[in-house]
CSV table of C-alpha atoms in Angstrom, one decimal:
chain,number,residue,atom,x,y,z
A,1,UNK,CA,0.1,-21.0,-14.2
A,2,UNK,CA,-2.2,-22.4,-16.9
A,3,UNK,CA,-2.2,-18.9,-18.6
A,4,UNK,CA,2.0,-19.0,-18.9
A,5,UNK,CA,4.6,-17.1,-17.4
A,6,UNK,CA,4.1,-15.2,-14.2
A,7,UNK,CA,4.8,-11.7,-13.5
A,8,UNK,CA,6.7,-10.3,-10.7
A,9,UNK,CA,5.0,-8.0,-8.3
A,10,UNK,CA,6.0,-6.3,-5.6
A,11,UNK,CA,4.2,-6.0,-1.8
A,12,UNK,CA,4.5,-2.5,-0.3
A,13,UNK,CA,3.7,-1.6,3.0
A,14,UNK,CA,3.3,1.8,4.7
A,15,UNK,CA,6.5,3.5,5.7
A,16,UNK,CA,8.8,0.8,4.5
A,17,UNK,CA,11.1,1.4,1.8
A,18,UNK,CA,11.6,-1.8,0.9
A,19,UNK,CA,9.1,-4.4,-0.4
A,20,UNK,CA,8.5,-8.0,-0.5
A,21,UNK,CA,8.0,-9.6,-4.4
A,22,UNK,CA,6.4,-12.4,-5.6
A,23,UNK,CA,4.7,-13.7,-8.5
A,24,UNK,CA,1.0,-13.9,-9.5
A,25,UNK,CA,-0.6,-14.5,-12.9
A,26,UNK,CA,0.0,-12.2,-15.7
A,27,UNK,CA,-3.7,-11.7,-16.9
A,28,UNK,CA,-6.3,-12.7,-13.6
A,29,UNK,CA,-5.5,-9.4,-11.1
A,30,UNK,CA,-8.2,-11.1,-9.1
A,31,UNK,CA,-7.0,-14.2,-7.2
A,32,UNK,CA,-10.1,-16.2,-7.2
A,33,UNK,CA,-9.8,-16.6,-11.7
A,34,UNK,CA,-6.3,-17.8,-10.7
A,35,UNK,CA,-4.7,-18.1,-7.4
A,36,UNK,CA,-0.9,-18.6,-8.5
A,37,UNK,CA,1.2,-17.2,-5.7
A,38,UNK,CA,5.0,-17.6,-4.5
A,39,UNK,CA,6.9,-15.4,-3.1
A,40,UNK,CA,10.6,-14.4,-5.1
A,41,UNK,CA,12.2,-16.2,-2.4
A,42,UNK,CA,10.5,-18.8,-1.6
A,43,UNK,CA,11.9,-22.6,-2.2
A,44,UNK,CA,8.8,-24.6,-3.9
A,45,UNK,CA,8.8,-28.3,-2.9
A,46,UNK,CA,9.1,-31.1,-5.9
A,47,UNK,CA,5.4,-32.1,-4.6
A,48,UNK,CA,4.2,-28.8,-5.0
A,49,UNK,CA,6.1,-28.3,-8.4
A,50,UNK,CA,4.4,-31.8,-9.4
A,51,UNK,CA,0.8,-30.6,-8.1
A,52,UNK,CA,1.4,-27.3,-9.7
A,53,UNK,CA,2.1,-29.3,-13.1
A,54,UNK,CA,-1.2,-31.2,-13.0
A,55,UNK,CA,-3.2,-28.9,-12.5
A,56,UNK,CA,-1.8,-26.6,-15.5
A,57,UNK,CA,-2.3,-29.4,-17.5
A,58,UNK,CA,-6.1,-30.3,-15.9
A,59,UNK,CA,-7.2,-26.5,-17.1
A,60,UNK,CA,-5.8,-26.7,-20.8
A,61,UNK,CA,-8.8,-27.1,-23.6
A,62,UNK,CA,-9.7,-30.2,-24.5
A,63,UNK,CA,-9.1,-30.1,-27.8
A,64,UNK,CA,-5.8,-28.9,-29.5
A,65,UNK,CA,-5.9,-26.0,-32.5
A,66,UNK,CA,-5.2,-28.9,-34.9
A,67,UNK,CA,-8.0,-30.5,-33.8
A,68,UNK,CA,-10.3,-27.9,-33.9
A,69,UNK,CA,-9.4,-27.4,-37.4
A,70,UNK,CA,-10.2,-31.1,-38.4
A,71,UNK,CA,-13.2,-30.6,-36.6
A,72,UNK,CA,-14.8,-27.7,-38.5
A,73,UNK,CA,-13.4,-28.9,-41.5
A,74,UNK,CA,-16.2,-31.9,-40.5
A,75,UNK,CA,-18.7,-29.4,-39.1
A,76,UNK,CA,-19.3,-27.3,-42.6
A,77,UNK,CA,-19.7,-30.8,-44.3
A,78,UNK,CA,-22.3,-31.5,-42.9
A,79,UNK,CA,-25.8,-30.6,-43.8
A,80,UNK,CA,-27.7,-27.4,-42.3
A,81,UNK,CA,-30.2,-29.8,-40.1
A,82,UNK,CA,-27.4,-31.4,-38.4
A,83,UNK,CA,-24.7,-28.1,-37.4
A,84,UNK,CA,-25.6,-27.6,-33.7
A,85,UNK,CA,-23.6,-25.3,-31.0
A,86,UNK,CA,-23.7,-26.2,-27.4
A,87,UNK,CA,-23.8,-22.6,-25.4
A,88,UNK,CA,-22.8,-24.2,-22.0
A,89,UNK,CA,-19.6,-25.8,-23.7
A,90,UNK,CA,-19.4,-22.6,-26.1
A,91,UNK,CA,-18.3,-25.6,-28.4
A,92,UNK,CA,-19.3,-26.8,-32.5
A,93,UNK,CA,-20.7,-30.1,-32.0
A,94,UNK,CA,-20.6,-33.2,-34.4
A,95,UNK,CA,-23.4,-35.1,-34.3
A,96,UNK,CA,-21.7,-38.1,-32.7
A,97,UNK,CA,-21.4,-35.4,-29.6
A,98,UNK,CA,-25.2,-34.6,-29.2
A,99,UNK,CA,-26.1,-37.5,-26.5
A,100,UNK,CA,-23.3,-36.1,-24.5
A,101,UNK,CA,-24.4,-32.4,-24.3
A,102,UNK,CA,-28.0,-33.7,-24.1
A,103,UNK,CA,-29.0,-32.0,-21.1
A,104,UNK,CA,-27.5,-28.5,-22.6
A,105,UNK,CA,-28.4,-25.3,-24.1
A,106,UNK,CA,-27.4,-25.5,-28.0
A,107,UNK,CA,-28.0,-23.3,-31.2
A,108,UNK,CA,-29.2,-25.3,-34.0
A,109,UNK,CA,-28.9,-24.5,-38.0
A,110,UNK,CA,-25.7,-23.1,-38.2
A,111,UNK,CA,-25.5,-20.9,-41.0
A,112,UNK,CA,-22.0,-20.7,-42.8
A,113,UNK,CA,-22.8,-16.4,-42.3
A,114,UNK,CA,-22.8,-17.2,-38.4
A,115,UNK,CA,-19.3,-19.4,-38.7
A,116,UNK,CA,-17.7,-16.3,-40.3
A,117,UNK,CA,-19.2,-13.9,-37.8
A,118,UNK,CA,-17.5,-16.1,-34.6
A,119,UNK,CA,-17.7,-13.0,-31.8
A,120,UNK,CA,-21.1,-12.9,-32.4
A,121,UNK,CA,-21.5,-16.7,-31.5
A,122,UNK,CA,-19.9,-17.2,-28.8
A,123,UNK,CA,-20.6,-15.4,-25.4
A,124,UNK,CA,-18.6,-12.6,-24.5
A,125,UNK,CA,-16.0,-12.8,-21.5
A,126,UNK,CA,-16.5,-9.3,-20.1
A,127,UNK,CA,-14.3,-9.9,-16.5
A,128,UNK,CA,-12.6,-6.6,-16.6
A,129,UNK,CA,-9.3,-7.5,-15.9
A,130,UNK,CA,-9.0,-10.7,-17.9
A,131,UNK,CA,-11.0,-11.0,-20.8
A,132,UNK,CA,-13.0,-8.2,-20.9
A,133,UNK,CA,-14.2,-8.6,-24.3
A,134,UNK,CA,-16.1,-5.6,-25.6
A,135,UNK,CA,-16.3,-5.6,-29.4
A,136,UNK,CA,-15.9,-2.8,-31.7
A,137,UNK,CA,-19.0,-1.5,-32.8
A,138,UNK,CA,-20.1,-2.0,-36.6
A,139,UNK,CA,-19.4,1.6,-37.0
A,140,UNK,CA,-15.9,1.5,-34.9
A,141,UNK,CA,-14.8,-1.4,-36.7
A,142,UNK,CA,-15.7,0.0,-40.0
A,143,UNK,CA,-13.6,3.1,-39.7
A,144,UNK,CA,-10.2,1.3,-38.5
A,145,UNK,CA,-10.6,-0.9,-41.4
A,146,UNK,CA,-11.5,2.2,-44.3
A,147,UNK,CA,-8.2,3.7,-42.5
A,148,UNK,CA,-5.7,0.7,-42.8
A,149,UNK,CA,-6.8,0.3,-46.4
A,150,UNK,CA,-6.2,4.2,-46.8
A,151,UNK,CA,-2.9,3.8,-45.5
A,152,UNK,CA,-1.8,1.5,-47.6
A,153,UNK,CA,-1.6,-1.3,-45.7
A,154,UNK,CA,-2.3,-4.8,-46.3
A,155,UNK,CA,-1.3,-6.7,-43.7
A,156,UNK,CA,-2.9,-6.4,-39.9
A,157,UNK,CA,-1.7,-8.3,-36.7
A,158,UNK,CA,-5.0,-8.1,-34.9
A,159,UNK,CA,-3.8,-8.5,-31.2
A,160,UNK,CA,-7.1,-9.1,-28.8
A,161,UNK,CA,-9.2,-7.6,-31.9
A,162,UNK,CA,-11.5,-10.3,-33.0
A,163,UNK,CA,-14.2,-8.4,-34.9
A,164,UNK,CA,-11.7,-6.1,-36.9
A,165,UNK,CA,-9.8,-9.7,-37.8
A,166,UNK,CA,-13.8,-11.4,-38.5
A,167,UNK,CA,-14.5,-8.5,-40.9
A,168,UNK,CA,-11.0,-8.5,-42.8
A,169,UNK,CA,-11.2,-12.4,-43.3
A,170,UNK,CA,-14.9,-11.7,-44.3
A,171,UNK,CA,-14.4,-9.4,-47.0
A,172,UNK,CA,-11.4,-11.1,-48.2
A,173,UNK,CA,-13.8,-14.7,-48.8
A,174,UNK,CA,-15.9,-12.5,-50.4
A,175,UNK,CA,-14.4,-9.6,-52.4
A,176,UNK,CA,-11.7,-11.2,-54.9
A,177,UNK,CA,-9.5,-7.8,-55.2
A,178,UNK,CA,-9.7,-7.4,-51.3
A,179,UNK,CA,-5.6,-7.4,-50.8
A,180,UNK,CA,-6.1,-7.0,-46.9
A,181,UNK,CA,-5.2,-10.2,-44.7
A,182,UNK,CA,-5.3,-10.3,-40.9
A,183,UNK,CA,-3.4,-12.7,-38.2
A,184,UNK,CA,-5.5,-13.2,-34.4
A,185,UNK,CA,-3.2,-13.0,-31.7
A,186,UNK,CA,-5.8,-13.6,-28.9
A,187,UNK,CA,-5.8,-15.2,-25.5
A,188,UNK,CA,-9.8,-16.6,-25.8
A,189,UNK,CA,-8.6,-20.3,-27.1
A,190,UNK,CA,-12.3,-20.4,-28.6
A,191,UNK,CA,-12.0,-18.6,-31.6
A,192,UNK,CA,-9.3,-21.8,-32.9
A,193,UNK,CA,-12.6,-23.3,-33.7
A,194,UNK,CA,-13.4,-21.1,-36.2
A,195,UNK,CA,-9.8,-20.1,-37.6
A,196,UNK,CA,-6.6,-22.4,-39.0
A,197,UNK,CA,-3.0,-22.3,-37.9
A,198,UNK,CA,-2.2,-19.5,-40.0
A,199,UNK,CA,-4.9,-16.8,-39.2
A,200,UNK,CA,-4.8,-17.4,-35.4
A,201,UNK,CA,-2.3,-17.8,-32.4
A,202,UNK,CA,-3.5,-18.7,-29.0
A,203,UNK,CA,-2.1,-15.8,-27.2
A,204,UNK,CA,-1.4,-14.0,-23.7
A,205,UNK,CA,-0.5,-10.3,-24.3
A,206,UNK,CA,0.2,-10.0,-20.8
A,207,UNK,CA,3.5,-11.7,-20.9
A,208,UNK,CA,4.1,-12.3,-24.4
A,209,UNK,CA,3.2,-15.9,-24.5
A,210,UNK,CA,2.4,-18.2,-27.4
A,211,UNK,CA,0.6,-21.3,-25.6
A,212,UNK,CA,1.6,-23.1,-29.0
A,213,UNK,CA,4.6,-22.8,-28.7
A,214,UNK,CA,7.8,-22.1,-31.7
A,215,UNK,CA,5.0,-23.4,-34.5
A,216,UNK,CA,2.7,-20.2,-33.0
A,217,UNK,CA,5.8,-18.1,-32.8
A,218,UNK,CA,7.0,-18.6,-36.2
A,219,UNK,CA,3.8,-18.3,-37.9
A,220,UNK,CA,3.5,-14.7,-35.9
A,221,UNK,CA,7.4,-14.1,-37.6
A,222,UNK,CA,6.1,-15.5,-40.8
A,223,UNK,CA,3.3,-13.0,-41.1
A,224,UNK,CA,5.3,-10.2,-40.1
A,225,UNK,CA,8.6,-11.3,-42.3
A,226,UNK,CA,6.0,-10.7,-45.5
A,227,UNK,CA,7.1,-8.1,-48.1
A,228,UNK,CA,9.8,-7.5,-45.7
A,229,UNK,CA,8.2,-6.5,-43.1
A,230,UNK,CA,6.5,-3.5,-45.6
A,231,UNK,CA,2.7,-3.1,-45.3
A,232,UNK,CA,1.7,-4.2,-42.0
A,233,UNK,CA,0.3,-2.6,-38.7
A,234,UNK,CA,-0.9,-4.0,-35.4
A,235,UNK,CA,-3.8,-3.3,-34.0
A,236,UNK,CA,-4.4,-3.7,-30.4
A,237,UNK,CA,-7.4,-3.8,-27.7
A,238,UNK,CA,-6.3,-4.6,-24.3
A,239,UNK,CA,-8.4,-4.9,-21.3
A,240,UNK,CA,-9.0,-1.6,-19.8
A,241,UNK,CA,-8.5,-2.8,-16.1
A,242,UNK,CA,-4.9,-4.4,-17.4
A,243,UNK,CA,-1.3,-3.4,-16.5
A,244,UNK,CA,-0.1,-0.9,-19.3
A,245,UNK,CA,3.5,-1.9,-18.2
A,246,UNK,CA,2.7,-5.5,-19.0
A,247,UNK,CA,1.3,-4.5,-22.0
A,248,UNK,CA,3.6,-2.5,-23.6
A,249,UNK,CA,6.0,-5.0,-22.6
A,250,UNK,CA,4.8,-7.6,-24.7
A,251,UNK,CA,4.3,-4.9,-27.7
A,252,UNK,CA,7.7,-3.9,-28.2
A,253,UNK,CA,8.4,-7.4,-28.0
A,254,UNK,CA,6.2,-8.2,-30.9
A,255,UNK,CA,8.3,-4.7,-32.2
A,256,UNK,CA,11.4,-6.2,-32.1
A,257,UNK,CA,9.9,-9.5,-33.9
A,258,UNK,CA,8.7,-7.3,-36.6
A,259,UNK,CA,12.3,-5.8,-36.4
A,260,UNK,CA,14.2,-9.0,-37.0
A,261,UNK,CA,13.4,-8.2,-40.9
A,262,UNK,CA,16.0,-5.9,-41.3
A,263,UNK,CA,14.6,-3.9,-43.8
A,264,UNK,CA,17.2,-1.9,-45.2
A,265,UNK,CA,16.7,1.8,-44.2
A,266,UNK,CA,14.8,1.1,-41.1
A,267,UNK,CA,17.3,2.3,-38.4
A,268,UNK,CA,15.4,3.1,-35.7
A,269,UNK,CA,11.7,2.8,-37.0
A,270,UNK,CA,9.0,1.4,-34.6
A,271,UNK,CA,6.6,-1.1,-36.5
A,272,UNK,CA,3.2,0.9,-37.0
A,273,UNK,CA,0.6,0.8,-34.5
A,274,UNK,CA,-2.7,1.5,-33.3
A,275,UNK,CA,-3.2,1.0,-29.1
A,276,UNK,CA,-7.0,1.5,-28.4
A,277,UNK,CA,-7.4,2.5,-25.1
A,278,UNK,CA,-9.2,4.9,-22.5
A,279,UNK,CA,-7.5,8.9,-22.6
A,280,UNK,CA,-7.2,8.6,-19.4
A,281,UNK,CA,-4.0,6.2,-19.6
A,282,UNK,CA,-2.4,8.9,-22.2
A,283,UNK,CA,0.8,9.8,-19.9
A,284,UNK,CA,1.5,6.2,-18.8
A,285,UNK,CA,1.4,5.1,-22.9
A,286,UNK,CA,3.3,8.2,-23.6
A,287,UNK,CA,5.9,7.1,-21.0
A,288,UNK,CA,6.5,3.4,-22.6
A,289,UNK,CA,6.1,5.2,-26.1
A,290,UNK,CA,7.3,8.5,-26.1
A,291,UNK,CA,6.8,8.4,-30.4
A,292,UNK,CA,2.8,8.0,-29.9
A,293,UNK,CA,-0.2,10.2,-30.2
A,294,UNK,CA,-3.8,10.4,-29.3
A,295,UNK,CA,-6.0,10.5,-31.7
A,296,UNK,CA,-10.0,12.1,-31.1
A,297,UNK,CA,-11.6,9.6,-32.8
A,298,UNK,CA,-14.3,8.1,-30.3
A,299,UNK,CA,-14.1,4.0,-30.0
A,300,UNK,CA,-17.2,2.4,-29.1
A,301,UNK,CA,-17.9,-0.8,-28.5
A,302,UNK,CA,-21.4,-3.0,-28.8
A,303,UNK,CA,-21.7,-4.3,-25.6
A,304,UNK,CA,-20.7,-2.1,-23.1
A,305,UNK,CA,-23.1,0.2,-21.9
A,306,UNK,CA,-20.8,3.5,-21.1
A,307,UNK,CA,-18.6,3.3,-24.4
A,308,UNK,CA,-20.9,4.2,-27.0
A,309,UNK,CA,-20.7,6.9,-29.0
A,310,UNK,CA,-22.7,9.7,-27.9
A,311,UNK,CA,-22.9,13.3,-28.7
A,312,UNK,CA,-22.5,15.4,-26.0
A,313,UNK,CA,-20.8,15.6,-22.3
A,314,UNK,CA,-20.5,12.4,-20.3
A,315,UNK,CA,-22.1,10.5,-22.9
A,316,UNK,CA,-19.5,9.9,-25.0
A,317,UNK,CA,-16.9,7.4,-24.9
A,318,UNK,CA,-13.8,7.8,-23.2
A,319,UNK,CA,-11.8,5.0,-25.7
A,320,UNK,CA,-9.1,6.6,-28.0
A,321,UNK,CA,-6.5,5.4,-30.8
A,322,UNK,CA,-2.8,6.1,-29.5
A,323,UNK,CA,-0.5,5.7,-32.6
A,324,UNK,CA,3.1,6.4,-33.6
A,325,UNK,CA,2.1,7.3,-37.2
A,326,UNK,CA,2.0,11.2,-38.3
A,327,UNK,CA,-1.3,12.3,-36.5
A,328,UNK,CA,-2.3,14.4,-39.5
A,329,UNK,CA,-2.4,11.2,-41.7
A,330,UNK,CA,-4.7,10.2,-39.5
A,331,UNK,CA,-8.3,11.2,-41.2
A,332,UNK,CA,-11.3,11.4,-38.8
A,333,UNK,CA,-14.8,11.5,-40.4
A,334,UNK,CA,-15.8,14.7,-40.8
A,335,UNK,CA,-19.7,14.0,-41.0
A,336,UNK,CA,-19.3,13.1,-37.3
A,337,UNK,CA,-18.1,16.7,-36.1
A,338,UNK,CA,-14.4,16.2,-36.7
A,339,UNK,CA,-12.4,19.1,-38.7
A,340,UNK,CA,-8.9,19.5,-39.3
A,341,UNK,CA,-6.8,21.8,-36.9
A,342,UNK,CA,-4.4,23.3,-39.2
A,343,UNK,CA,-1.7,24.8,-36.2
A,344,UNK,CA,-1.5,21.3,-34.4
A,345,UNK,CA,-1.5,19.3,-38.0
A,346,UNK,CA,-4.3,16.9,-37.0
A,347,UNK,CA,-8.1,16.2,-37.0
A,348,UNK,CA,-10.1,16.9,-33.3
A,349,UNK,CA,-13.6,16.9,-32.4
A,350,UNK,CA,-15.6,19.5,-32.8
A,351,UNK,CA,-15.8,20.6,-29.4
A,352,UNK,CA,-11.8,20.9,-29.0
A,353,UNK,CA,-11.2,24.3,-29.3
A,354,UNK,CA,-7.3,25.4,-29.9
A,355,UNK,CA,-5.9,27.4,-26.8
A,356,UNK,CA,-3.7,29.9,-27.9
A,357,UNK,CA,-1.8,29.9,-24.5
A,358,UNK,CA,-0.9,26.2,-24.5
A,359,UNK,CA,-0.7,26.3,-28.3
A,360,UNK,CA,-2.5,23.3,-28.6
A,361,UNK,CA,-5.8,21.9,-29.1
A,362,UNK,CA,-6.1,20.1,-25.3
A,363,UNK,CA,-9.5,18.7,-24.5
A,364,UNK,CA,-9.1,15.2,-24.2
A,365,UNK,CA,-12.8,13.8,-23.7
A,366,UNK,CA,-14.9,15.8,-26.4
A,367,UNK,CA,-16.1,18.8,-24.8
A,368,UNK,CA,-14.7,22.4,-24.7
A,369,UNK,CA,-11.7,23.0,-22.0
A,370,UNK,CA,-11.3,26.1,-20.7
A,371,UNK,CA,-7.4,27.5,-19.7
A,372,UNK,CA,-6.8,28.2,-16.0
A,373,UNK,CA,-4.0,31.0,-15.8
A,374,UNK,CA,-2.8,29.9,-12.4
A,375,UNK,CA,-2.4,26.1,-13.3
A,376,UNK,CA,-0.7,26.9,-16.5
A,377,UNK,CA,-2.9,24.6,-18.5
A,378,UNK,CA,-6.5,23.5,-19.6
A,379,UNK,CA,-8.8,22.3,-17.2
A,380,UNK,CA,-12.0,20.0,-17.6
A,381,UNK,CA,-15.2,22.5,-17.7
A,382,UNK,CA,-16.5,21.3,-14.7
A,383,UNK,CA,-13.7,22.3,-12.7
A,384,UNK,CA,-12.3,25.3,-10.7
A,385,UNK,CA,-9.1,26.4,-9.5
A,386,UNK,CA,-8.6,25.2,-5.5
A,387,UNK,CA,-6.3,27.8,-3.9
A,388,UNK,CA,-6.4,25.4,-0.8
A,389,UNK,CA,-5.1,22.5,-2.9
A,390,UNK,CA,-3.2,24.6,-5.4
A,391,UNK,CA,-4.7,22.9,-8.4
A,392,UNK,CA,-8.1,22.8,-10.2
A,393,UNK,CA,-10.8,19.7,-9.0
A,394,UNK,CA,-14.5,19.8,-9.1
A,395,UNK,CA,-16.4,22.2,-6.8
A,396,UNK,CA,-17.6,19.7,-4.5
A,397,UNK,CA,-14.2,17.7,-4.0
A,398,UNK,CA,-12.4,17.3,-0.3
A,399,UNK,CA,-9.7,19.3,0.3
A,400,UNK,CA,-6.1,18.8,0.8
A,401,UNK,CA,-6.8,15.0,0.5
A,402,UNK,CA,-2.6,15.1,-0.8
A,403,UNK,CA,-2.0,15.4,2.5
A,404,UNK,CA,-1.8,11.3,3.2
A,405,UNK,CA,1.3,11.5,1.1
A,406,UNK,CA,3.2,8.8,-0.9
A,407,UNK,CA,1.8,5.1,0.4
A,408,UNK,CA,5.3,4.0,0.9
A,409,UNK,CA,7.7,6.7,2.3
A,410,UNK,CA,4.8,8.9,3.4
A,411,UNK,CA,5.6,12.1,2.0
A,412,UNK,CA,3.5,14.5,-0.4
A,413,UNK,CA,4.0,15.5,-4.5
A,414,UNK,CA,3.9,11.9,-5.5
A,415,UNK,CA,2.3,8.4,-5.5
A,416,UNK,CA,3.8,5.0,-4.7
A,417,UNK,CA,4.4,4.5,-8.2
A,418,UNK,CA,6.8,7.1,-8.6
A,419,UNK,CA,8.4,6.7,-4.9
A,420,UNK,CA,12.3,8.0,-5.0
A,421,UNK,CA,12.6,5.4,-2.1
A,422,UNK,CA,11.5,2.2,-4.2
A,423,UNK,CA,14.4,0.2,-6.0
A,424,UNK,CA,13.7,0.1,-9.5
A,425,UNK,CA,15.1,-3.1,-11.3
């Protein structure tokens, strides 16, 4: 489809063991952003391959990367005055393009500050599943950058970050003994406007897809062969709403690129990263990446309403940094309530108190968790032990809901997912 490869999916239906797969777009999870469908099975006709073709290559930007680049390197030419920015077309104009976007919407006076600051220009795509770009917060952004340079690393592969990749590239025009640089990976095809070749890749982190091809891959290997592979980290920000087995796919992919270096020593040594993501996906990371950690360090974003940084309860956000370094390398600022927990080795909020039970400090969203003897475990506040349903839930929950069992064989004490019926491949 025109966003690359598709995945392979599987159709389950109630009672049957056995499912029916096909394939559907790696990124869209909603069939009207890109209906690509086939059944595993199914024999497509040469007029539908052909059909298929044209339309993949009717839906591919109009202008290449290359292009773009000529094309900016026109735009900062010219003078103040004459730098417009159609926001229908989310496009740089040259003045030879005006009487065609006539009728549009366009910023005029682009300042060289507002070419540097690109994710601030151009609209965000917030579908969920897709796009769903919500930027780091000043504040956010800020701290993952103080904490790569405190690392010691100098080299970032900023995969779906745009604003951590617009402030390294900002401070490194500005700041000559700045030694940090930063490659995009990123599937919005609008930010080739604003960057060359070398400092962005058109990107699908779905499937692990370069839509430019060998050239994109081997500037990605390039960047990651540097210093033999020493000094660099990726940093990633997938949409919340996307398949973490996709994902994680793709990362150990990018992984095993990073591994090609053979850096002497390195046996079995995982290329470092930082995953942000919602704690609520911390067991099915942990399962792809046994090695990482969750961090308590609270990510929010600018525009998204519900993940800002707040200070108590539900206010806070839910966005955490999952990472295969040594957690207690990883400093949290301790003027925002963090402190160091000296018997699990790592920094926590202020409102994770250690359990001496489970040994451990175990809130995962901020506030204090209290220990439930008959569950064997810490429990959110807000919830009490259900003797009906065995387990602790909120007061007001429905009862023995478990009952409906496993979607495809029907029984209870697991989900579809996990189904002992299902043929794994």
């Amino acid at each position: 489809c025109p966003l690359g490869p598709a995945l392979l999916f599987v159709k389950t239906s109630q009672g049957k063991e056995e499912g029916r797969r096909f394939y559907a777009c790696s990124a869209c999870r909603d069939r009207k952003d890109c209906n690509f469908f086939q059944w595993e099975d199914e024999k497509v006709s040469e007029t539908r391959l052909a059909a298929r073709e044209e339309y993949n290559r009717n839906h591919q930007p109009s202008f290449t990367h290359g292009q773009n680049v000529e094309r900016y390197k026109n735009f900062v030419l010219l003078p103040l005055s004459k730098r417009r920015f159609c926001q229908e077309c989310q496009q740089l104009l040259l003045p030879a393009e005006w009487e065609k976007h006539s009728d549009h919407q366009f910023l005029c006076d682009i300042s060289t500050a507002q070419l540097k600051s690109p994710s601030q220009l151009l609209y965000p795509l917030e579908n969920k599943k897709t796009n769903a770009q919500y930027l780091f917060a000043d504040r956010s952004c800020q701290f993952l950058l103080d904490l790569i340079i405190d690392l010691g690393f100098r080299r970032v592969l900023s995969v779906g970050t745009p604003r951590l990749h617009e402030m390294i590239q900002s401070k490194a025009s500005q700041e000559e003994d700045f030694r940090v640089r930063s490659l995009l990976l990123d599937i919005d095809f609008r930010y080739s406007q604003f960057y060359t070749e070398d400092e962005f890749c058109h990107y699908n982190m779905f499937n692990h897809y370069f839509f430019g091809g060998e050239a994109a891959r081997e500037t990605c290997r390039k960047f990651l062969y540097q210093d033999n592979g020493e000094g660099v980290i990726m940093v990633t920000d997938p949409p919340f709403g996307g398949l973490v087995e996709a994902l994680a796919s793709s990362f150990k992919k990018l992984m095993a690129m990073w591994k090609e270096t053979e850096k002497e020593g390195q046996n079995n040594q995982e290329m470092p990263m930082f995953w942000v993501f919602p704690y609520f996906f911390e067991s099915r990371i942990l399962e792809f990446f046994p090695s990482f950690s969750m961090m308590d360090y609270q990510v929010d974003y600018d525009n998204h309403a519900l993940y800002k940084h707040g200070k108590t309860g539900r206010r806070q956000s839910p966005v955490r940094i999952f990472t295969n370094l040594t957690p207690s390398m990883i400093v949290l600022p301790v003027e925002e309530g963090y402190r160091f927990c000296a018997i699990c080795q790592r920094y926590v909020s202020s409102g994770n108190q250690h359990c001496e039970i489970c040994d451990s400090c175990t809130s995962k969203d901020g506030r204090r968790w209290k220990h439930c003897v008959l569950c064997k475990k810490c429990v959110k506040p807000s919830w009490f032990h259900c003797n009906n349903c065995n387990c602790c839930a909120l007061q007001n929950h429905a009862c023995e809901k478990t009952d409906a069992g496993c979607f495809v064989c029907g029984k209870a004490g697991h989900k579809r997912s996990t189904c002992p019926s299902l043929s794994h491949t």
